[in-house]
Amino acid sequence: MVLLLAVKAITEENREFLSKYDINVVTPDTITEEQIPEVLISYAWDNELGQKILANPKSKLKWIQAQSAGVDYLPLQKLQERNITVTNASGLKAVPISQTVLGYILYFARGLNVYTTRHHWEPFTNQYLMSELPVLVFGTGHIGQQIAQAVKALGGIVYGVNTSGRPVPGFDAIYPIFDYQEALAKAQVVVDGLPGTKDTENFFDEHFFQQFNQLFLFINIGRGTTLNQEHLLAAIDDSRVKYAALDVTTPEPLPKNHPLFERPQILLTQHTSWGEQKNAGRMGGLFRLFEKNVPSFMFNGTFVQNVVNLSKGY
Amino acid sequence: MVLLLAVKAITEENREFLSKYDINVVTPDTITEEQIPEVLISYAWDNELGQKILANPKSKLKWIQAQSAGVDYLPLQKLQERNITVTNASGLKAVPISQTVLGYILYFARGLNVYTTRHHWEPFTNQYLMSELPVLVFGTGHIGQQIAQAVKALGGIVYGVNTSGRPVPGFDAIYPIFDYQEALAKAQVVVDGLPGTKDTENFFDEHFFQQFNQLFLFINIGRGTTLNQEHLLAAIDDSRVKYAALDVTTPEPLPKNHPLFERPQILLTQHTSWGEQKNAGRMGGLFRLFEKNVPSFMFNGTFVQNVVNLSKGY
């Protein structure tokens, strides 16, 4: 009998599934001091309780199922030293996020942004087709691939950027992150889908925005830390970037009267691009992803999917 | 040598193409009284000049290439009596219009409508996936088919309604216009893509809106006359219809302070859903469609595409 700490809600059906593998569920509310070192799996992460578990010399913790695609908030180095595996929620919200991204593009491309505030008759006809706005996606994981699929389905052109330039199906071409300029020169829409790591911090800065005369749309659905917001605001103000749509920001929540709220060219969706009805909530559907790793983990401590490379941080 | 009246602009390249078929071009500015009865083809329609041509007993007019998909503004009965063929511009703007329709759906589905006016941090998480909003399209021609393709590509469900219920590829199911209630009961989005005819006038009225408790989104990209706007406003005001996106209205332009401008639930795009960069303008690309019929028409008076059924009006 082993223990799973359910930081996020688990249904009765989920408990039945776990009981088949002799996994008992405790919650942050019910866990006792004696149970702290017995926790083998943390289902989602509670920082305070998690640190307490890690501080216990007898801790049996072996697996953390993160509640998100990005895991930059976890003590990755410490977990690596302890040989604890982290699985992330990558892919969980790829479909809803890709649909929000397509919504952003069509919102500006089809001139809907003009009409949302126009309360008199004054037709606007400077629209774009998807095929007229080539898209460059930084990050070619689940979310990037889902975006590529949606863009291609509407007749668009989509390039991808990843660490090595390794091919990924669904993109018209892939470029390595050290040599993406040829693709950027062709792109009208840039999607920041980078994970939050030391390497990606402030990747989209003044230097990046100075590489082109005008970009139609900059999108951030990666991590707030990957974008220098001051530099984006400057690029918006001198029209090098015409529009921006940001799902993630620094900080979250943004304080009242933050300049990002004040620019009509910027659409902010307040970290909710993952929304859907069925698997409601930011972690909705997490268990379906988690349960796929349970059989092999309980059998011989291995995983079939979503394992984070703790050195790289994603 | 025959005459073509170019109501809409024709390029030098277009003139060269026509000259191969011994077709001479006149324009409304340069046409002489003697040339009026000699006009064989009207490229687009100017009502004043057109009526003058039709009134001339010696008129040779045989073909009108309409500048739009809908032809309700033409004197259809008179044209039928005179055995004059009308070809329409159906298909010309199907791709841009379908992308605006997808933009409408994602705008409301992904909660972008909430964020366009929210200038403080207050996350909204009641979003929908495309798959959670089944779409019912009235009208299964070029535009309807293009919409179906876009919806399916994003994992959605799409039903079509046409006169007879005849199958059309790309839809999950097709229903006849006299028996569409089963599909309506399953739909969350209704797209009005009906042509403007006597049969379709006020089709979407009180009676239609009373058939359901709540519809997520009503879209009109057909003709303003097919919708009773007063009844839509009433349905919006009592929440039977949550949102509406209208490209066409009655009248156009809408007068200042018209109630359609005043409802935050309604997005108006002022008959510009056809916008694109390459074939700019509402008639952009018309000649490419027109020229396909020229060889057979000049050879033996037949047409290969886009012939309007003058009895039906579309």
PDB file of C-alpha atoms in Angstrom, chain A residues 22-298:
ATOM      1  CA  ASP A  22      -3.028  -0.435  -4.091  1.00  0.00           C
ATOM      2  CA  ILE A  23      -2.632   3.337  -4.104  1.00  0.00           C
ATOM      3  CA  ASN A  24      -4.248   5.144  -1.167  1.00  0.00           C
ATOM      4  CA  VAL A  25      -5.233   8.775  -1.466  1.00  0.00           C
ATOM      5  CA  VAL A  26      -4.517  11.478   1.109  1.00  0.00           C
ATOM      6  CA  THR A  27      -5.253  15.170   0.719  1.00  0.00           C
ATOM      7  CA  PRO A  28      -3.487  18.244   2.124  1.00  0.00           C
ATOM      8  CA  ASP A  29      -6.375  18.604   4.602  1.00  0.00           C
ATOM      9  CA  THR A  30      -6.243  15.050   5.950  1.00  0.00           C
ATOM     10  CA  ILE A  31      -2.550  14.112   5.767  1.00  0.00           C
ATOM     11  CA  THR A  32      -0.911  13.324   9.128  1.00  0.00           C
ATOM     12  CA  GLU A  33       2.711  13.978  10.185  1.00  0.00           C
ATOM     13  CA  GLU A  34       3.357  10.219  10.011  1.00  0.00           C
ATOM     14  CA  GLN A  35       2.097  10.088   6.443  1.00  0.00           C
ATOM     15  CA  ILE A  36       4.376  12.896   5.193  1.00  0.00           C
ATOM     16  CA  PRO A  37       7.401  10.637   4.467  1.00  0.00           C
ATOM     17  CA  GLU A  38       5.132   7.889   3.081  1.00  0.00           C
ATOM     18  CA  VAL A  39       3.936   9.948   0.092  1.00  0.00           C
ATOM     19  CA  LEU A  40       5.183   8.244  -3.090  1.00  0.00           C
ATOM     20  CA  ILE A  41       3.272  10.363  -5.632  1.00  0.00           C
ATOM     21  CA  SER A  42       2.282  14.017  -5.521  1.00  0.00           C
ATOM     22  CA  TYR A  43      -0.695  14.575  -7.803  1.00  0.00           C
ATOM     23  CA  ALA A  44      -0.209  18.276  -8.599  1.00  0.00           C
ATOM     24  CA  TRP A  45       2.096  20.375  -6.455  1.00  0.00           C
ATOM     25  CA  ASP A  46       1.489  22.400  -3.332  1.00  0.00           C
ATOM     26  CA  ASN A  47       4.671  24.325  -2.651  1.00  0.00           C
ATOM     27  CA  GLU A  48       4.445  24.543   1.139  1.00  0.00           C
ATOM     28  CA  LEU A  49       3.500  20.916   1.673  1.00  0.00           C
ATOM     29  CA  GLY A  50       5.880  19.799  -1.076  1.00  0.00           C
ATOM     30  CA  GLN A  51       8.847  21.497   0.566  1.00  0.00           C
ATOM     31  CA  LYS A  52       7.903  19.817   3.844  1.00  0.00           C
ATOM     32  CA  ILE A  53       7.928  16.416   2.140  1.00  0.00           C
ATOM     33  CA  LEU A  54      11.289  17.120   0.476  1.00  0.00           C
ATOM     34  CA  ALA A  55      12.752  18.254   3.812  1.00  0.00           C
ATOM     35  CA  ASN A  56      11.892  14.918   5.415  1.00  0.00           C
ATOM     36  CA  PRO A  57      14.979  12.635   5.261  1.00  0.00           C
ATOM     37  CA  LYS A  58      12.796   9.521   5.104  1.00  0.00           C
ATOM     38  CA  SER A  59      10.649  10.819   2.211  1.00  0.00           C
ATOM     39  CA  LYS A  60       9.675   8.163  -0.339  1.00  0.00           C
ATOM     40  CA  LEU A  61       8.532  10.753  -2.927  1.00  0.00           C
ATOM     41  CA  LYS A  62       9.314   9.433  -6.418  1.00  0.00           C
ATOM     42  CA  TRP A  63       6.848  11.093  -8.771  1.00  0.00           C
ATOM     43  CA  ILE A  64       5.316  14.536  -9.127  1.00  0.00           C
ATOM     44  CA  GLN A  65       2.506  14.984 -11.644  1.00  0.00           C
ATOM     45  CA  ALA A  66       2.602  18.718 -12.405  1.00  0.00           C
ATOM     46  CA  GLN A  67      -0.701  20.496 -13.025  1.00  0.00           C
ATOM     47  CA  SER A  68       0.658  22.498 -15.976  1.00  0.00           C
ATOM     48  CA  ALA A  69       2.746  22.229 -19.132  1.00  0.00           C
ATOM     49  CA  GLY A  70       5.412  24.576 -17.754  1.00  0.00           C
ATOM     50  CA  VAL A  71       7.166  23.426 -14.545  1.00  0.00           C
ATOM     51  CA  ASP A  72       9.371  26.453 -13.824  1.00  0.00           C
ATOM     52  CA  TYR A  73       7.783  26.862 -10.359  1.00  0.00           C
ATOM     53  CA  LEU A  74       9.114  23.461  -9.155  1.00  0.00           C
ATOM     54  CA  PRO A  75      12.492  23.059  -7.327  1.00  0.00           C
ATOM     55  CA  LEU A  76      13.892  21.274 -10.386  1.00  0.00           C
ATOM     56  CA  GLN A  77      17.520  21.003  -9.255  1.00  0.00           C
ATOM     57  CA  LYS A  78      16.571  19.511  -5.921  1.00  0.00           C
ATOM     58  CA  LEU A  79      14.216  17.032  -7.598  1.00  0.00           C
ATOM     59  CA  GLN A  80      16.964  15.963  -9.969  1.00  0.00           C
ATOM     60  CA  GLU A  81      19.379  15.368  -7.068  1.00  0.00           C
ATOM     61  CA  ARG A  82      16.764  13.235  -5.341  1.00  0.00           C
ATOM     62  CA  ASN A  83      16.012  11.310  -8.539  1.00  0.00           C
ATOM     63  CA  ILE A  84      12.332  12.301  -8.419  1.00  0.00           C
ATOM     64  CA  THR A  85      10.492  12.162 -11.737  1.00  0.00           C
ATOM     65  CA  VAL A  86       8.291  15.046 -12.845  1.00  0.00           C
ATOM     66  CA  THR A  87       5.606  14.501 -15.459  1.00  0.00           C
ATOM     67  CA  ASN A  88       3.958  17.592 -16.852  1.00  0.00           C
ATOM     68  CA  ALA A  89       0.517  18.363 -18.265  1.00  0.00           C
ATOM     69  CA  SER A  90       1.810  19.105 -21.743  1.00  0.00           C
ATOM     70  CA  GLY A  91      -0.868  18.382 -24.311  1.00  0.00           C
ATOM     71  CA  LEU A  92      -3.690  18.636 -21.806  1.00  0.00           C
ATOM     72  CA  LYS A  93      -4.814  22.053 -23.012  1.00  0.00           C
ATOM     73  CA  ALA A  94      -3.230  22.070 -26.469  1.00  0.00           C
ATOM     74  CA  VAL A  95      -6.584  22.043 -28.275  1.00  0.00           C
ATOM     75  CA  PRO A  96      -8.238  24.893 -26.346  1.00  0.00           C
ATOM     76  CA  ILE A  97      -5.042  26.978 -26.422  1.00  0.00           C
ATOM     77  CA  SER A  98      -4.641  26.462 -30.175  1.00  0.00           C
ATOM     78  CA  GLN A  99      -8.246  27.572 -30.700  1.00  0.00           C
ATOM     79  CA  THR A 100      -7.643  30.726 -28.681  1.00  0.00           C
ATOM     80  CA  VAL A 101      -4.542  31.406 -30.800  1.00  0.00           C
ATOM     81  CA  LEU A 102      -6.580  30.966 -33.988  1.00  0.00           C
ATOM     82  CA  GLY A 103      -9.197  33.253 -32.455  1.00  0.00           C
ATOM     83  CA  TYR A 104      -6.523  35.917 -31.810  1.00  0.00           C
ATOM     84  CA  ILE A 105      -5.292  35.741 -35.415  1.00  0.00           C
ATOM     85  CA  LEU A 106      -8.764  35.909 -36.959  1.00  0.00           C
ATOM     86  CA  TYR A 107      -9.814  38.677 -34.535  1.00  0.00           C
ATOM     87  CA  PHE A 108      -7.160  41.003 -35.927  1.00  0.00           C
ATOM     88  CA  ALA A 109      -6.961  39.539 -39.462  1.00  0.00           C
ATOM     89  CA  ARG A 110     -10.702  39.811 -40.121  1.00  0.00           C
ATOM     90  CA  GLY A 111     -10.934  43.320 -38.623  1.00  0.00           C
ATOM     91  CA  LEU A 112     -13.143  42.267 -35.696  1.00  0.00           C
ATOM     92  CA  ASN A 113     -10.955  44.391 -33.413  1.00  0.00           C
ATOM     93  CA  VAL A 114     -12.031  47.456 -35.387  1.00  0.00           C
ATOM     94  CA  TYR A 115     -15.725  46.634 -35.115  1.00  0.00           C
ATOM     95  CA  THR A 116     -15.837  45.815 -31.400  1.00  0.00           C
ATOM     96  CA  THR A 117     -15.528  49.511 -30.633  1.00  0.00           C
ATOM     97  CA  ARG A 118     -17.234  51.010 -33.700  1.00  0.00           C
ATOM     98  CA  HIS A 119     -20.765  52.157 -32.888  1.00  0.00           C
ATOM     99  CA  HIS A 120     -21.516  53.895 -36.172  1.00  0.00           C
ATOM    100  CA  TRP A 121     -21.484  52.824 -39.832  1.00  0.00           C
ATOM    101  CA  GLU A 122     -17.951  53.073 -41.205  1.00  0.00           C
ATOM    102  CA  PRO A 123     -16.883  49.961 -43.129  1.00  0.00           C
ATOM    103  CA  PHE A 124     -13.308  48.715 -42.690  1.00  0.00           C
ATOM    104  CA  THR A 125     -11.957  46.623 -45.559  1.00  0.00           C
ATOM    105  CA  ASN A 126      -8.257  46.094 -44.856  1.00  0.00           C
ATOM    106  CA  GLN A 127      -8.667  42.447 -43.837  1.00  0.00           C
ATOM    107  CA  TYR A 128      -6.259  39.530 -44.282  1.00  0.00           C
ATOM    108  CA  LEU A 129      -6.792  35.893 -45.138  1.00  0.00           C
ATOM    109  CA  MET A 130      -4.957  33.281 -43.067  1.00  0.00           C
ATOM    110  CA  SER A 131      -2.896  32.562 -46.200  1.00  0.00           C
ATOM    111  CA  GLU A 132      -1.779  36.204 -46.212  1.00  0.00           C
ATOM    112  CA  LEU A 133      -0.333  36.049 -42.680  1.00  0.00           C
ATOM    113  CA  PRO A 134       2.438  33.434 -42.424  1.00  0.00           C
ATOM    114  CA  VAL A 135       2.827  32.237 -38.834  1.00  0.00           C
ATOM    115  CA  LEU A 136       6.091  31.497 -36.998  1.00  0.00           C
ATOM    116  CA  VAL A 137       5.696  29.416 -33.830  1.00  0.00           C
ATOM    117  CA  PHE A 138       8.485  29.303 -31.247  1.00  0.00           C
ATOM    118  CA  GLY A 139       8.040  25.925 -29.565  1.00  0.00           C
ATOM    119  CA  THR A 140       7.004  22.816 -31.501  1.00  0.00           C
ATOM    120  CA  GLY A 141       5.576  20.642 -28.711  1.00  0.00           C
ATOM    121  CA  HIS A 142       1.926  19.655 -28.301  1.00  0.00           C
ATOM    122  CA  ILE A 143       0.627  23.230 -28.359  1.00  0.00           C
ATOM    123  CA  GLY A 144       2.799  24.326 -31.282  1.00  0.00           C
ATOM    124  CA  GLN A 145       1.758  21.281 -33.304  1.00  0.00           C
ATOM    125  CA  GLN A 146      -1.913  21.904 -32.600  1.00  0.00           C
ATOM    126  CA  ILE A 147      -1.540  25.529 -33.707  1.00  0.00           C
ATOM    127  CA  ALA A 148       0.228  24.399 -36.886  1.00  0.00           C
ATOM    128  CA  GLN A 149      -2.608  22.005 -37.675  1.00  0.00           C
ATOM    129  CA  ALA A 150      -5.244  24.721 -37.259  1.00  0.00           C
ATOM    130  CA  VAL A 151      -3.333  27.252 -39.364  1.00  0.00           C
ATOM    131  CA  LYS A 152      -2.740  24.740 -42.178  1.00  0.00           C
ATOM    132  CA  ALA A 153      -6.393  23.685 -42.130  1.00  0.00           C
ATOM    133  CA  LEU A 154      -7.362  27.253 -43.003  1.00  0.00           C
ATOM    134  CA  GLY A 155      -4.888  27.447 -45.863  1.00  0.00           C
ATOM    135  CA  GLY A 156      -2.174  29.251 -43.920  1.00  0.00           C
ATOM    136  CA  ILE A 157       1.596  28.883 -43.875  1.00  0.00           C
ATOM    137  CA  VAL A 158       3.305  27.929 -40.614  1.00  0.00           C
ATOM    138  CA  TYR A 159       6.960  27.677 -39.629  1.00  0.00           C
ATOM    139  CA  GLY A 160       8.282  26.279 -36.352  1.00  0.00           C
ATOM    140  CA  VAL A 161      11.340  26.980 -34.226  1.00  0.00           C
ATOM    141  CA  ASN A 162      12.846  24.491 -31.793  1.00  0.00           C
ATOM    142  CA  THR A 163      16.222  23.950 -30.118  1.00  0.00           C
ATOM    143  CA  SER A 164      17.916  21.938 -32.838  1.00  0.00           C
ATOM    144  CA  GLY A 165      15.789  22.505 -35.923  1.00  0.00           C
ATOM    145  CA  ARG A 166      14.708  18.844 -35.875  1.00  0.00           C
ATOM    146  CA  PRO A 167      11.743  18.214 -38.192  1.00  0.00           C
ATOM    147  CA  VAL A 168       8.272  18.117 -36.679  1.00  0.00           C
ATOM    148  CA  PRO A 169       5.255  16.992 -38.714  1.00  0.00           C
ATOM    149  CA  GLY A 170       2.591  19.557 -39.562  1.00  0.00           C
ATOM    150  CA  PHE A 171       4.898  22.552 -40.113  1.00  0.00           C
ATOM    151  CA  ASP A 172       5.929  23.888 -43.532  1.00  0.00           C
ATOM    152  CA  ALA A 173       9.506  24.149 -42.239  1.00  0.00           C
ATOM    153  CA  ILE A 174      11.385  24.014 -38.949  1.00  0.00           C
ATOM    154  CA  TYR A 175      14.294  26.272 -37.974  1.00  0.00           C
ATOM    155  CA  PRO A 176      16.762  25.972 -35.080  1.00  0.00           C
ATOM    156  CA  ILE A 177      16.517  28.656 -32.405  1.00  0.00           C
ATOM    157  CA  PHE A 178      20.024  29.918 -33.252  1.00  0.00           C
ATOM    158  CA  ASP A 179      19.083  30.510 -36.895  1.00  0.00           C
ATOM    159  CA  TYR A 180      15.435  31.464 -37.333  1.00  0.00           C
ATOM    160  CA  GLN A 181      15.912  34.808 -39.163  1.00  0.00           C
ATOM    161  CA  GLU A 182      14.962  33.521 -42.612  1.00  0.00           C
ATOM    162  CA  ALA A 183      11.594  32.387 -41.240  1.00  0.00           C
ATOM    163  CA  LEU A 184      11.061  35.608 -39.286  1.00  0.00           C
ATOM    164  CA  ALA A 185      11.573  37.640 -42.473  1.00  0.00           C
ATOM    165  CA  LYS A 186       8.640  35.768 -44.040  1.00  0.00           C
ATOM    166  CA  ALA A 187       6.351  35.806 -40.991  1.00  0.00           C
ATOM    167  CA  GLN A 188       3.514  38.212 -40.188  1.00  0.00           C
ATOM    168  CA  VAL A 189       2.479  36.489 -36.961  1.00  0.00           C
ATOM    169  CA  VAL A 190       4.901  35.335 -34.240  1.00  0.00           C
ATOM    170  CA  VAL A 191       3.656  32.936 -31.571  1.00  0.00           C
ATOM    171  CA  ASP A 192       5.736  32.754 -28.395  1.00  0.00           C
ATOM    172  CA  GLY A 193       5.154  29.252 -27.100  1.00  0.00           C
ATOM    173  CA  LEU A 194       8.476  28.898 -25.283  1.00  0.00           C
ATOM    174  CA  PRO A 195       8.774  27.277 -21.862  1.00  0.00           C
ATOM    175  CA  GLY A 196      10.062  29.381 -18.967  1.00  0.00           C
ATOM    176  CA  THR A 197      13.711  28.463 -18.496  1.00  0.00           C
ATOM    177  CA  LYS A 198      16.944  30.399 -17.915  1.00  0.00           C
ATOM    178  CA  ASP A 199      17.699  30.180 -21.645  1.00  0.00           C
ATOM    179  CA  THR A 200      14.361  31.647 -22.720  1.00  0.00           C
ATOM    180  CA  GLU A 201      14.202  34.515 -20.203  1.00  0.00           C
ATOM    181  CA  ASN A 202      13.603  37.791 -22.070  1.00  0.00           C
ATOM    182  CA  PHE A 203      14.134  35.980 -25.390  1.00  0.00           C
ATOM    183  CA  PHE A 204      11.648  38.347 -27.026  1.00  0.00           C
ATOM    184  CA  ASP A 205      13.338  41.674 -26.317  1.00  0.00           C
ATOM    185  CA  GLU A 206      14.404  44.858 -28.109  1.00  0.00           C
ATOM    186  CA  HIS A 207      16.958  42.883 -30.099  1.00  0.00           C
ATOM    187  CA  PHE A 208      14.260  40.525 -31.349  1.00  0.00           C
ATOM    188  CA  PHE A 209      11.806  43.292 -32.249  1.00  0.00           C
ATOM    189  CA  GLN A 210      14.498  45.226 -34.122  1.00  0.00           C
ATOM    190  CA  GLN A 211      14.870  42.417 -36.636  1.00  0.00           C
ATOM    191  CA  PHE A 212      11.850  43.515 -38.700  1.00  0.00           C
ATOM    192  CA  ASN A 213      10.125  46.643 -39.906  1.00  0.00           C
ATOM    193  CA  GLN A 214       6.605  45.540 -39.170  1.00  0.00           C
ATOM    194  CA  LEU A 215       5.029  42.477 -37.688  1.00  0.00           C
ATOM    195  CA  PHE A 216       1.240  42.153 -37.883  1.00  0.00           C
ATOM    196  CA  LEU A 217       0.736  40.262 -34.630  1.00  0.00           C
ATOM    197  CA  PHE A 218       2.801  39.049 -31.664  1.00  0.00           C
ATOM    198  CA  ILE A 219       1.203  36.331 -29.500  1.00  0.00           C
ATOM    199  CA  ASN A 220       2.394  35.021 -26.129  1.00  0.00           C
ATOM    200  CA  ILE A 221       0.899  31.756 -24.905  1.00  0.00           C
ATOM    201  CA  GLY A 222       4.260  30.508 -23.530  1.00  0.00           C
ATOM    202  CA  ARG A 223       5.494  32.059 -20.335  1.00  0.00           C
ATOM    203  CA  GLY A 224       5.437  35.715 -19.273  1.00  0.00           C
ATOM    204  CA  THR A 225       9.161  35.567 -18.463  1.00  0.00           C
ATOM    205  CA  THR A 226      10.096  34.849 -22.096  1.00  0.00           C
ATOM    206  CA  LEU A 227       8.939  38.321 -23.144  1.00  0.00           C
ATOM    207  CA  ASN A 228      10.335  41.686 -22.181  1.00  0.00           C
ATOM    208  CA  GLN A 229       7.035  43.531 -21.872  1.00  0.00           C
ATOM    209  CA  GLU A 230       8.640  46.991 -21.812  1.00  0.00           C
ATOM    210  CA  HIS A 231      10.298  46.258 -25.125  1.00  0.00           C
ATOM    211  CA  LEU A 232       7.052  44.928 -26.613  1.00  0.00           C
ATOM    212  CA  LEU A 233       5.262  48.112 -25.514  1.00  0.00           C
ATOM    213  CA  ALA A 234       7.970  50.198 -27.215  1.00  0.00           C
ATOM    214  CA  ALA A 235       7.609  48.119 -30.388  1.00  0.00           C
ATOM    215  CA  ILE A 236       3.817  48.582 -30.290  1.00  0.00           C
ATOM    216  CA  ASP A 237       4.207  52.323 -29.744  1.00  0.00           C
ATOM    217  CA  ASP A 238       6.517  52.797 -32.729  1.00  0.00           C
ATOM    218  CA  SER A 239       4.370  50.426 -34.873  1.00  0.00           C
ATOM    219  CA  ARG A 240       7.028  47.785 -35.453  1.00  0.00           C
ATOM    220  CA  VAL A 241       4.497  45.438 -33.915  1.00  0.00           C
ATOM    221  CA  LYS A 242       0.977  46.335 -35.053  1.00  0.00           C
ATOM    222  CA  TYR A 243      -1.014  44.157 -32.617  1.00  0.00           C
ATOM    223  CA  ALA A 244      -0.329  41.854 -29.695  1.00  0.00           C
ATOM    224  CA  ALA A 245      -2.367  39.157 -27.946  1.00  0.00           C
ATOM    225  CA  LEU A 246      -1.008  37.985 -24.617  1.00  0.00           C
ATOM    226  CA  ASP A 247      -2.381  35.156 -22.538  1.00  0.00           C
ATOM    227  CA  VAL A 248       0.532  35.164 -20.091  1.00  0.00           C
ATOM    228  CA  THR A 249       2.081  38.240 -18.489  1.00  0.00           C
ATOM    229  CA  THR A 250       4.477  39.303 -15.764  1.00  0.00           C
ATOM    230  CA  PRO A 251       3.185  39.546 -13.112  1.00  0.00           C
ATOM    231  CA  GLU A 252      -0.109  37.689 -12.895  1.00  0.00           C
ATOM    232  CA  PRO A 253      -2.429  39.224 -11.941  1.00  0.00           C
ATOM    233  CA  LEU A 254      -1.372  42.491 -13.580  1.00  0.00           C
ATOM    234  CA  PRO A 255      -1.838  45.488 -11.302  1.00  0.00           C
ATOM    235  CA  LYS A 256      -4.570  48.021 -12.020  1.00  0.00           C
ATOM    236  CA  ASN A 257      -3.683  50.643 -14.651  1.00  0.00           C
ATOM    237  CA  HIS A 258      -0.797  48.533 -15.960  1.00  0.00           C
ATOM    238  CA  PRO A 259       0.226  49.893 -19.396  1.00  0.00           C
ATOM    239  CA  LEU A 260      -0.702  46.546 -21.048  1.00  0.00           C
ATOM    240  CA  PHE A 261      -4.339  47.325 -20.186  1.00  0.00           C
ATOM    241  CA  GLU A 262      -4.114  50.754 -21.810  1.00  0.00           C
ATOM    242  CA  ARG A 263      -3.107  49.943 -25.410  1.00  0.00           C
ATOM    243  CA  PRO A 264      -6.039  49.333 -27.785  1.00  0.00           C
ATOM    244  CA  GLN A 265      -3.651  47.278 -29.981  1.00  0.00           C
ATOM    245  CA  ILE A 266      -3.183  44.687 -27.205  1.00  0.00           C
ATOM    246  CA  LEU A 267      -5.634  41.924 -26.326  1.00  0.00           C
ATOM    247  CA  LEU A 268      -5.094  40.333 -22.891  1.00  0.00           C
ATOM    248  CA  THR A 269      -6.794  37.052 -22.016  1.00  0.00           C
ATOM    249  CA  GLN A 270      -5.478  36.742 -18.466  1.00  0.00           C
ATOM    250  CA  HIS A 271      -4.103  33.184 -18.577  1.00  0.00           C
ATOM    251  CA  THR A 272      -7.416  31.612 -19.583  1.00  0.00           C
ATOM    252  CA  SER A 273      -6.642  30.349 -23.094  1.00  0.00           C
ATOM    253  CA  TRP A 274      -7.059  26.798 -21.705  1.00  0.00           C
ATOM    254  CA  GLY A 275     -10.808  27.233 -21.075  1.00  0.00           C
ATOM    255  CA  GLU A 276     -13.315  24.605 -22.217  1.00  0.00           C
ATOM    256  CA  GLN A 277     -16.657  23.299 -20.961  1.00  0.00           C
ATOM    257  CA  LYS A 278     -16.073  19.572 -20.510  1.00  0.00           C
ATOM    258  CA  ASN A 279     -12.796  19.435 -18.628  1.00  0.00           C
ATOM    259  CA  ALA A 280     -13.532  22.681 -16.840  1.00  0.00           C
ATOM    260  CA  GLY A 281     -10.794  24.376 -14.856  1.00  0.00           C
ATOM    261  CA  ARG A 282      -7.139  24.796 -15.601  1.00  0.00           C
ATOM    262  CA  MET A 283      -6.412  21.227 -14.466  1.00  0.00           C
ATOM    263  CA  GLY A 284      -9.543  19.732 -16.042  1.00  0.00           C
ATOM    264  CA  GLY A 285      -8.677  16.396 -17.596  1.00  0.00           C
ATOM    265  CA  LEU A 286      -5.382  16.104 -15.687  1.00  0.00           C
ATOM    266  CA  PHE A 287      -6.201  12.679 -14.308  1.00  0.00           C
ATOM    267  CA  ARG A 288      -6.770  11.220 -17.791  1.00  0.00           C
ATOM    268  CA  LEU A 289      -3.205  12.218 -18.605  1.00  0.00           C
ATOM    269  CA  PHE A 290      -1.807  11.097 -15.243  1.00  0.00           C
ATOM    270  CA  GLU A 291      -3.437   7.670 -15.247  1.00  0.00           C
ATOM    271  CA  LYS A 292      -1.608   6.629 -18.413  1.00  0.00           C
ATOM    272  CA  ASN A 293       1.656   6.517 -16.447  1.00  0.00           C
ATOM    273  CA  VAL A 294       0.285   4.669 -13.416  1.00  0.00           C
ATOM    274  CA  PRO A 295       0.497   1.033 -14.607  1.00  0.00           C
ATOM    275  CA  SER A 296       4.160   1.155 -15.712  1.00  0.00           C
ATOM    276  CA  PHE A 297       5.190   3.251 -12.713  1.00  0.00           C
ATOM    277  CA  MET A 298       3.642   0.780 -10.294  1.00  0.00           C
TER     278      MET A 298
END
